[in-house]
DNA sequence: AATGCGTGGCA
DNA sequence: TTGCCAAGCAT
């Protein structure tokens, strides 16, 4: 018989997850990433900032080449701040969520103007900078300055929701998960702890078929004990993705130049370069009335499909060949394919050009 | 608080 | 093929 006076844990209770166990795992298994400092060192805050912005909703694999390119072009935050926005946007082209690039540039300028070119070592002050939200402020504070902060990204949401079997669905459960993560964060090595949580989520505690036997927290994990860790995190049902359609006008001049223009300052693909097109709507719009030239257009075979976050797009492509020295209509410009690399061409626009067999960068 | 905002890889 | 997912932020 177990004495009631002894501090004996009931058999169905689990030990709390120990940060030291995760840190020991991290010391052996940490990923080597371009923006990450060598073990025992803290990273360049500019590198942490740049990588964190790029990594928002974006895979490590996709970010790699962009991070290398950006740091080569703009080695310091002051260099980035001094660059023209157009160059930053064209360097960002293809990475998606272009508001990040605009905010990245605005943030670099703010760091120079408000903080003398040094990132503030303070989570609350970081939070006031453009493009830096709760996650990124905590990530920079902890990773770049080793301050006690608890960034919560998708990885950490998954790890924490499994550790504690959080049944309330996201995003409603965010505050609770944030509190649990904060309670777990140690006073020593908070930066390594944050990165360890992310590495664990990315390599062991993965969305599907997590590798529990390799996990340093297998023992204290309640979802593992429950037998179906992959059912966490519980998420609210998603709204469906509507279809939109339109026609893109590929005007090609005799010298090979293609008619392009810059999109409006706000909204989808703001300030990016585009191929002129009809509006993209749920119902097809009379294409002729939106054509940049009143000439004979021929529809190219097939169509271009592209999926955005909140709608799926299907575009027909109409082509017209025009004489050399044809002037560009208002708001448009002729661009030779060899100069495409200087343009801020999003992936959907590159697909349209490729569909018309136009070879650019 | 809910919605708008990209892209590519993967099962 | 289709849906899901990846180091979120702004409004």
Coordinates of C-alpha atoms (C1' of nucleotides) in Angstrom, one line a residue, chain A residues 52 57 131 136 153 155 158, chain C residues 4-10:
Chain A
X52 CA 13.4 34.5 -40.1
X57 CA 5.6 30.1 -44.1
X131 CA 7.2 43.0 -40.7
X136 CA 9.9 36.9 -35.3
X153 CA 6.1 28.7 -35.0
X155 CA 7.0 23.4 -35.4
X158 CA 3.2 20.8 -33.1
Chain C
dC4 C1' -1.8 19.5 -47.0
dC5 C1' 2.1 21.6 -45.4
dA6 C1' 6.4 25.1 -44.4
dA7 C1' 10.6 29.3 -38.9
dG8 C1' 3.6 34.5 -39.8
dC9 C1' 2.2 39.3 -40.5
dA10 C1' -1.0 43.2 -41.3

